[in-house]
Amino acid sequence: MKTVILFGASSAIAQSYVNHLNQQATQFNIICVSSSNIEHNDDKVTYFYSDYSAQSLNELTQSLKSQQIELAQVIIFNGQLHNDQHMPEKKLEEINSDYFMQLMHSNTLVPLLCLQSIVPLLNHKTHCAITALSARVGSINDNKLGGWYTYRASKSALNMLFKTAAIELARRAKNTKLVLFHPGTTDTQLSKPFQKNVPADKLFTPDFVAQQLFKFTYENPQLELNGEPAYLDWQGNTIKW
């Protein structure tokens, strides 16, 4: 049975993704990793608590290695946009070092550590897509409005790290594909403060995003094994770096 690992599994999109997987004709071994306690009654899903420390992720790696799983997909849903004290900056004077470091940790370092924890499960025989939720605002080419310094920087850094990792994995696990996915504005707590001016047809439900995510990242024949990460939006269109 093919295994799917979901990091940041307490997010609304991740929970919708679990439901979507369970609706497929193919049966999946679903492993959900989260720093939150998730209430569940699904015997098809294994939940693993992790605070994303080195020790915790190493325990996850060792547990997965002992199970000799057939890894097919990994999705990293971890991310943060704002907190109780800070919102995305509109001007330089609003940059705050604590907020900057917090988002760089949540949006950049944690996804990289999640990827690191999966590497021991990969080899040249492994056919696997590893996806992290990025954002269009992480594109340097697409930046026409400015602002949102910290969030942009954290997603741009994530993109660069996945670009670098893709080069390495082409040598170590040639059938593994890295993907960066922009889900669009989704009706979740992360986007609540910014939904006011979003057209109704551009505010997506977590269920819709989960469907698009599955469509474009799971066994998508258009994902070339070329040593490059794919940078896609919710329509499957390539985003310029």
PDB file of N, CA and C in Angstrom, residues 112-175:
ATOM      1  N   LEU A 112      12.189  22.652   5.717  1.00  0.00           N
ATOM      2  CA  LEU A 112      13.473  22.051   5.354  1.00  0.00           C
ATOM      3  C   LEU A 112      13.801  20.879   6.280  1.00  0.00           C
ATOM      4  N   LEU A 113      13.519  21.026   7.573  1.00  0.00           N
ATOM      5  CA  LEU A 113      13.764  19.940   8.519  1.00  0.00           C
ATOM      6  C   LEU A 113      12.847  18.751   8.247  1.00  0.00           C
ATOM      7  N   CYS A 114      11.620  19.037   7.833  1.00  0.00           N
ATOM      8  CA  CYS A 114      10.708  17.947   7.449  1.00  0.00           C
ATOM      9  C   CYS A 114      11.267  17.186   6.254  1.00  0.00           C
ATOM     10  N   LEU A 115      11.752  17.929   5.266  1.00  0.00           N
ATOM     11  CA  LEU A 115      12.373  17.295   4.101  1.00  0.00           C
ATOM     12  C   LEU A 115      13.582  16.471   4.525  1.00  0.00           C
ATOM     13  N   GLN A 116      14.393  17.027   5.399  1.00  0.00           N
ATOM     14  CA  GLN A 116      15.572  16.317   5.901  1.00  0.00           C
ATOM     15  C   GLN A 116      15.191  14.987   6.546  1.00  0.00           C
ATOM     16  N   SER A 117      14.089  14.977   7.272  1.00  0.00           N
ATOM     17  CA  SER A 117      13.672  13.759   7.971  1.00  0.00           C
ATOM     18  C   SER A 117      13.211  12.662   7.016  1.00  0.00           C
ATOM     19  N   ILE A 118      12.850  13.047   5.802  1.00  0.00           N
ATOM     20  CA  ILE A 118      12.354  12.088   4.811  1.00  0.00           C
ATOM     21  C   ILE A 118      13.484  11.483   3.979  1.00  0.00           C
ATOM     22  N   VAL A 119      14.586  12.190   3.862  1.00  0.00           N
ATOM     23  CA  VAL A 119      15.672  11.757   2.980  1.00  0.00           C
ATOM     24  C   VAL A 119      16.129  10.314   3.238  1.00  0.00           C
ATOM     25  N   PRO A 120      16.242   9.869   4.500  1.00  0.00           N
ATOM     26  CA  PRO A 120      16.666   8.472   4.717  1.00  0.00           C
ATOM     27  C   PRO A 120      15.694   7.435   4.160  1.00  0.00           C
ATOM     28  N   LEU A 121      14.494   7.847   3.797  1.00  0.00           N
ATOM     29  CA  LEU A 121      13.498   6.922   3.248  1.00  0.00           C
ATOM     30  C   LEU A 121      13.558   6.856   1.725  1.00  0.00           C
ATOM     31  N   LEU A 122      14.413   7.680   1.126  1.00  0.00           N
ATOM     32  CA  LEU A 122      14.457   7.801  -0.331  1.00  0.00           C
ATOM     33  C   LEU A 122      15.651   7.061  -0.925  1.00  0.00           C
ATOM     34  N   ASN A 123      15.453   6.535  -2.111  1.00  0.00           N
ATOM     35  CA  ASN A 123      16.551   6.006  -2.916  1.00  0.00           C
ATOM     36  C   ASN A 123      16.142   6.104  -4.386  1.00  0.00           C
ATOM     37  N   HIS A 124      16.962   5.590  -5.267  1.00  0.00           N
ATOM     38  CA  HIS A 124      16.671   5.730  -6.698  1.00  0.00           C
ATOM     39  C   HIS A 124      15.419   4.968  -7.122  1.00  0.00           C
ATOM     40  N   LYS A 125      14.991   4.006  -6.326  1.00  0.00           N
ATOM     41  CA  LYS A 125      13.799   3.233  -6.668  1.00  0.00           C
ATOM     42  C   LYS A 125      12.513   3.894  -6.165  1.00  0.00           C
ATOM     43  N   THR A 126      12.659   4.901  -5.314  1.00  0.00           N
ATOM     44  CA  THR A 126      11.492   5.547  -4.715  1.00  0.00           C
ATOM     45  C   THR A 126      10.852   6.519  -5.694  1.00  0.00           C
ATOM     46  N   HIS A 127       9.597   6.290  -6.049  1.00  0.00           N
ATOM     47  CA  HIS A 127       8.850   7.231  -6.891  1.00  0.00           C
ATOM     48  C   HIS A 127       7.983   8.084  -5.964  1.00  0.00           C
ATOM     49  N   CYS A 128       8.435   9.297  -5.719  1.00  0.00           N
ATOM     50  CA  CYS A 128       7.789  10.113  -4.686  1.00  0.00           C
ATOM     51  C   CYS A 128       7.786  11.580  -5.080  1.00  0.00           C
ATOM     52  N   ALA A 129       6.679  12.265  -4.799  1.00  0.00           N
ATOM     53  CA  ALA A 129       6.586  13.718  -4.949  1.00  0.00           C
ATOM     54  C   ALA A 129       6.545  14.332  -3.556  1.00  0.00           C
ATOM     55  N   ILE A 130       7.436  15.275  -3.307  1.00  0.00           N
ATOM     56  CA  ILE A 130       7.492  15.962  -2.017  1.00  0.00           C
ATOM     57  C   ILE A 130       7.123  17.417  -2.255  1.00  0.00           C
ATOM     58  N   THR A 131       6.021  17.838  -1.666  1.00  0.00           N
ATOM     59  CA  THR A 131       5.464  19.170  -1.918  1.00  0.00           C
ATOM     60  C   THR A 131       5.467  20.004  -0.649  1.00  0.00           C
ATOM     61  N   ALA A 132       5.850  21.257  -0.773  1.00  0.00           N
ATOM     62  CA  ALA A 132       5.697  22.226   0.313  1.00  0.00           C
ATOM     63  C   ALA A 132       4.755  23.319  -0.158  1.00  0.00           C
ATOM     64  N   LEU A 133       3.897  23.783   0.742  1.00  0.00           N
ATOM     65  CA  LEU A 133       3.031  24.903   0.394  1.00  0.00           C
ATOM     66  C   LEU A 133       3.853  26.182   0.431  1.00  0.00           C
ATOM     67  N   SER A 134       4.024  26.772  -0.739  1.00  0.00           N
ATOM     68  CA  SER A 134       4.728  28.035  -0.867  1.00  0.00           C
ATOM     69  C   SER A 134       3.676  29.119  -1.109  1.00  0.00           C
ATOM     70  N   ALA A 135       4.036  30.154  -1.864  1.00  0.00           N
ATOM     71  CA  ALA A 135       3.088  31.228  -2.170  1.00  0.00           C
ATOM     72  C   ALA A 135       3.603  32.010  -3.364  1.00  0.00           C
ATOM     73  N   ARG A 136       2.683  32.578  -4.106  1.00  0.00           N
ATOM     74  CA  ARG A 136       3.088  33.386  -5.262  1.00  0.00           C
ATOM     75  C   ARG A 136       3.911  34.594  -4.816  1.00  0.00           C
ATOM     76  N   VAL A 137       3.641  35.112  -3.628  1.00  0.00           N
ATOM     77  CA  VAL A 137       4.394  36.287  -3.169  1.00  0.00           C
ATOM     78  C   VAL A 137       5.859  35.958  -2.908  1.00  0.00           C
ATOM     79  N   GLY A 138       6.218  34.672  -2.926  1.00  0.00           N
ATOM     80  CA  GLY A 138       7.617  34.302  -2.813  1.00  0.00           C
ATOM     81  C   GLY A 138       8.377  34.451  -4.118  1.00  0.00           C
ATOM     82  N   SER A 139       7.666  34.728  -5.190  1.00  0.00           N
ATOM     83  CA  SER A 139       8.296  34.913  -6.496  1.00  0.00           C
ATOM     84  C   SER A 139       8.892  36.313  -6.601  1.00  0.00           C
ATOM     85  N   ILE A 140      10.178  36.401  -6.889  1.00  0.00           N
ATOM     86  CA  ILE A 140      10.814  37.700  -7.099  1.00  0.00           C
ATOM     87  C   ILE A 140      10.275  38.337  -8.372  1.00  0.00           C
ATOM     88  N   ASN A 141      10.084  37.538  -9.405  1.00  0.00           N
ATOM     89  CA  ASN A 141       9.579  38.037 -10.684  1.00  0.00           C
ATOM     90  C   ASN A 141       8.185  38.622 -10.552  1.00  0.00           C
ATOM     91  N   ASP A 142       7.360  38.026  -9.686  1.00  0.00           N
ATOM     92  CA  ASP A 142       5.956  38.413  -9.580  1.00  0.00           C
ATOM     93  C   ASP A 142       5.727  39.597  -8.640  1.00  0.00           C
ATOM     94  N   ASN A 143       6.770  40.036  -7.951  1.00  0.00           N
ATOM     95  CA  ASN A 143       6.609  41.085  -6.943  1.00  0.00           C
ATOM     96  C   ASN A 143       6.456  42.453  -7.596  1.00  0.00           C
ATOM     97  N   LYS A 144       5.205  42.874  -7.749  1.00  0.00           N
ATOM     98  CA  LYS A 144       4.911  44.174  -8.355  1.00  0.00           C
ATOM     99  C   LYS A 144       4.299  45.157  -7.344  1.00  0.00           C
ATOM    100  N   LEU A 145       3.922  44.664  -6.166  1.00  0.00           N
ATOM    101  CA  LEU A 145       3.214  45.501  -5.200  1.00  0.00           C
ATOM    102  C   LEU A 145       4.059  45.885  -3.994  1.00  0.00           C
ATOM    103  N   GLY A 146       5.133  45.139  -3.712  1.00  0.00           N
ATOM    104  CA  GLY A 146       5.937  45.418  -2.537  1.00  0.00           C
ATOM    105  C   GLY A 146       5.224  45.003  -1.259  1.00  0.00           C
ATOM    106  N   GLY A 147       5.758  45.443  -0.126  1.00  0.00           N
ATOM    107  CA  GLY A 147       5.167  45.098   1.163  1.00  0.00           C
ATOM    108  C   GLY A 147       5.369  43.640   1.535  1.00  0.00           C
ATOM    109  N   TRP A 148       4.805  43.265   2.677  1.00  0.00           N
ATOM    110  CA  TRP A 148       4.861  41.878   3.163  1.00  0.00           C
ATOM    111  C   TRP A 148       6.306  41.355   3.167  1.00  0.00           C
ATOM    112  N   TYR A 149       7.214  42.179   3.685  1.00  0.00           N
ATOM    113  CA  TYR A 149       8.641  41.867   3.614  1.00  0.00           C
ATOM    114  C   TYR A 149       8.977  40.489   4.186  1.00  0.00           C
ATOM    115  N   THR A 150       8.518  40.241   5.390  1.00  0.00           N
ATOM    116  CA  THR A 150       8.909  39.012   6.080  1.00  0.00           C
ATOM    117  C   THR A 150       8.320  37.776   5.422  1.00  0.00           C
ATOM    118  N   TYR A 151       7.039  37.821   5.117  1.00  0.00           N
ATOM    119  CA  TYR A 151       6.392  36.656   4.513  1.00  0.00           C
ATOM    120  C   TYR A 151       6.995  36.362   3.145  1.00  0.00           C
ATOM    121  N   ARG A 152       7.199  37.421   2.341  1.00  0.00           N
ATOM    122  CA  ARG A 152       7.830  37.231   1.032  1.00  0.00           C
ATOM    123  C   ARG A 152       9.208  36.581   1.188  1.00  0.00           C
ATOM    124  N   ALA A 153       9.994  37.118   2.115  1.00  0.00           N
ATOM    125  CA  ALA A 153      11.356  36.612   2.300  1.00  0.00           C
ATOM    126  C   ALA A 153      11.352  35.151   2.721  1.00  0.00           C
ATOM    127  N   SER A 154      10.430  34.787   3.612  1.00  0.00           N
ATOM    128  CA  SER A 154      10.393  33.408   4.105  1.00  0.00           C
ATOM    129  C   SER A 154      10.011  32.427   3.003  1.00  0.00           C
ATOM    130  N   LYS A 155       9.105  32.829   2.128  1.00  0.00           N
ATOM    131  CA  LYS A 155       8.701  31.941   1.034  1.00  0.00           C
ATOM    132  C   LYS A 155       9.747  31.920  -0.083  1.00  0.00           C
ATOM    133  N   SER A 156      10.392  33.052  -0.341  1.00  0.00           N
ATOM    134  CA  SER A 156      11.481  33.061  -1.324  1.00  0.00           C
ATOM    135  C   SER A 156      12.624  32.169  -0.858  1.00  0.00           C
ATOM    136  N   ALA A 157      12.916  32.226   0.436  1.00  0.00           N
ATOM    137  CA  ALA A 157      13.974  31.378   0.991  1.00  0.00           C
ATOM    138  C   ALA A 157      13.591  29.906   0.888  1.00  0.00           C
ATOM    139  N   LEU A 158      12.336  29.595   1.161  1.00  0.00           N
ATOM    140  CA  LEU A 158      11.863  28.218   1.010  1.00  0.00           C
ATOM    141  C   LEU A 158      12.045  27.746  -0.432  1.00  0.00           C
ATOM    142  N   ASN A 159      11.690  28.605  -1.376  1.00  0.00           N
ATOM    143  CA  ASN A 159      11.843  28.256  -2.790  1.00  0.00           C
ATOM    144  C   ASN A 159      13.306  27.961  -3.131  1.00  0.00           C
ATOM    145  N   MET A 160      14.206  28.791  -2.636  1.00  0.00           N
ATOM    146  CA  MET A 160      15.628  28.583  -2.904  1.00  0.00           C
ATOM    147  C   MET A 160      16.123  27.274  -2.294  1.00  0.00           C
ATOM    148  N   LEU A 161      15.675  26.968  -1.088  1.00  0.00           N
ATOM    149  CA  LEU A 161      16.105  25.734  -0.430  1.00  0.00           C
ATOM    150  C   LEU A 161      15.604  24.501  -1.174  1.00  0.00           C
ATOM    151  N   PHE A 162      14.381  24.559  -1.672  1.00  0.00           N
ATOM    152  CA  PHE A 162      13.862  23.433  -2.452  1.00  0.00           C
ATOM    153  C   PHE A 162      14.586  23.319  -3.798  1.00  0.00           C
ATOM    154  N   LYS A 163      14.936  24.449  -4.380  1.00  0.00           N
ATOM    155  CA  LYS A 163      15.732  24.432  -5.613  1.00  0.00           C
ATOM    156  C   LYS A 163      17.068  23.729  -5.364  1.00  0.00           C
ATOM    157  N   THR A 164      17.704  24.067  -4.254  1.00  0.00           N
ATOM    158  CA  THR A 164      18.992  23.476  -3.909  1.00  0.00           C
ATOM    159  C   THR A 164      18.857  21.989  -3.607  1.00  0.00           C
ATOM    160  N   ALA A 165      17.823  21.637  -2.852  1.00  0.00           N
ATOM    161  CA  ALA A 165      17.604  20.234  -2.495  1.00  0.00           C
ATOM    162  C   ALA A 165      17.292  19.386  -3.721  1.00  0.00           C
ATOM    163  N   ALA A 166      16.595  19.965  -4.694  1.00  0.00           N
ATOM    164  CA  ALA A 166      16.253  19.218  -5.910  1.00  0.00           C
ATOM    165  C   ALA A 166      17.510  18.798  -6.671  1.00  0.00           C
ATOM    166  N   ILE A 167      18.508  19.660  -6.676  1.00  0.00           N
ATOM    167  CA  ILE A 167      19.772  19.330  -7.343  1.00  0.00           C
ATOM    168  C   ILE A 167      20.434  18.144  -6.650  1.00  0.00           C
ATOM    169  N   GLU A 168      20.431  18.176  -5.325  1.00  0.00           N
ATOM    170  CA  GLU A 168      21.030  17.072  -4.563  1.00  0.00           C
ATOM    171  C   GLU A 168      20.260  15.768  -4.758  1.00  0.00           C
ATOM    172  N   LEU A 169      18.938  15.847  -4.683  1.00  0.00           N
ATOM    173  CA  LEU A 169      18.134  14.627  -4.776  1.00  0.00           C
ATOM    174  C   LEU A 169      18.167  14.012  -6.171  1.00  0.00           C
ATOM    175  N   ALA A 170      18.459  14.803  -7.174  1.00  0.00           N
ATOM    176  CA  ALA A 170      18.615  14.241  -8.519  1.00  0.00           C
ATOM    177  C   ALA A 170      19.770  13.247  -8.553  1.00  0.00           C
ATOM    178  N   ARG A 171      20.752  13.455  -7.672  1.00  0.00           N
ATOM    179  CA  ARG A 171      21.888  12.533  -7.575  1.00  0.00           C
ATOM    180  C   ARG A 171      21.609  11.371  -6.624  1.00  0.00           C
ATOM    181  N   ARG A 172      20.780  11.612  -5.603  1.00  0.00           N
ATOM    182  CA  ARG A 172      20.596  10.613  -4.546  1.00  0.00           C
ATOM    183  C   ARG A 172      19.306   9.807  -4.670  1.00  0.00           C
ATOM    184  N   ALA A 173      18.289  10.396  -5.274  1.00  0.00           N
ATOM    185  CA  ALA A 173      16.981   9.728  -5.399  1.00  0.00           C
ATOM    186  C   ALA A 173      16.321  10.253  -6.666  1.00  0.00           C
ATOM    187  N   LYS A 174      16.754   9.730  -7.801  1.00  0.00           N
ATOM    188  CA  LYS A 174      16.443  10.338  -9.095  1.00  0.00           C
ATOM    189  C   LYS A 174      14.963  10.322  -9.455  1.00  0.00           C
ATOM    190  N   ASN A 175      14.163   9.498  -8.795  1.00  0.00           N
ATOM    191  CA  ASN A 175      12.725   9.449  -9.084  1.00  0.00           C
ATOM    192  C   ASN A 175      11.892  10.233  -8.075  1.00  0.00           C
TER     193      ASN A 175
END
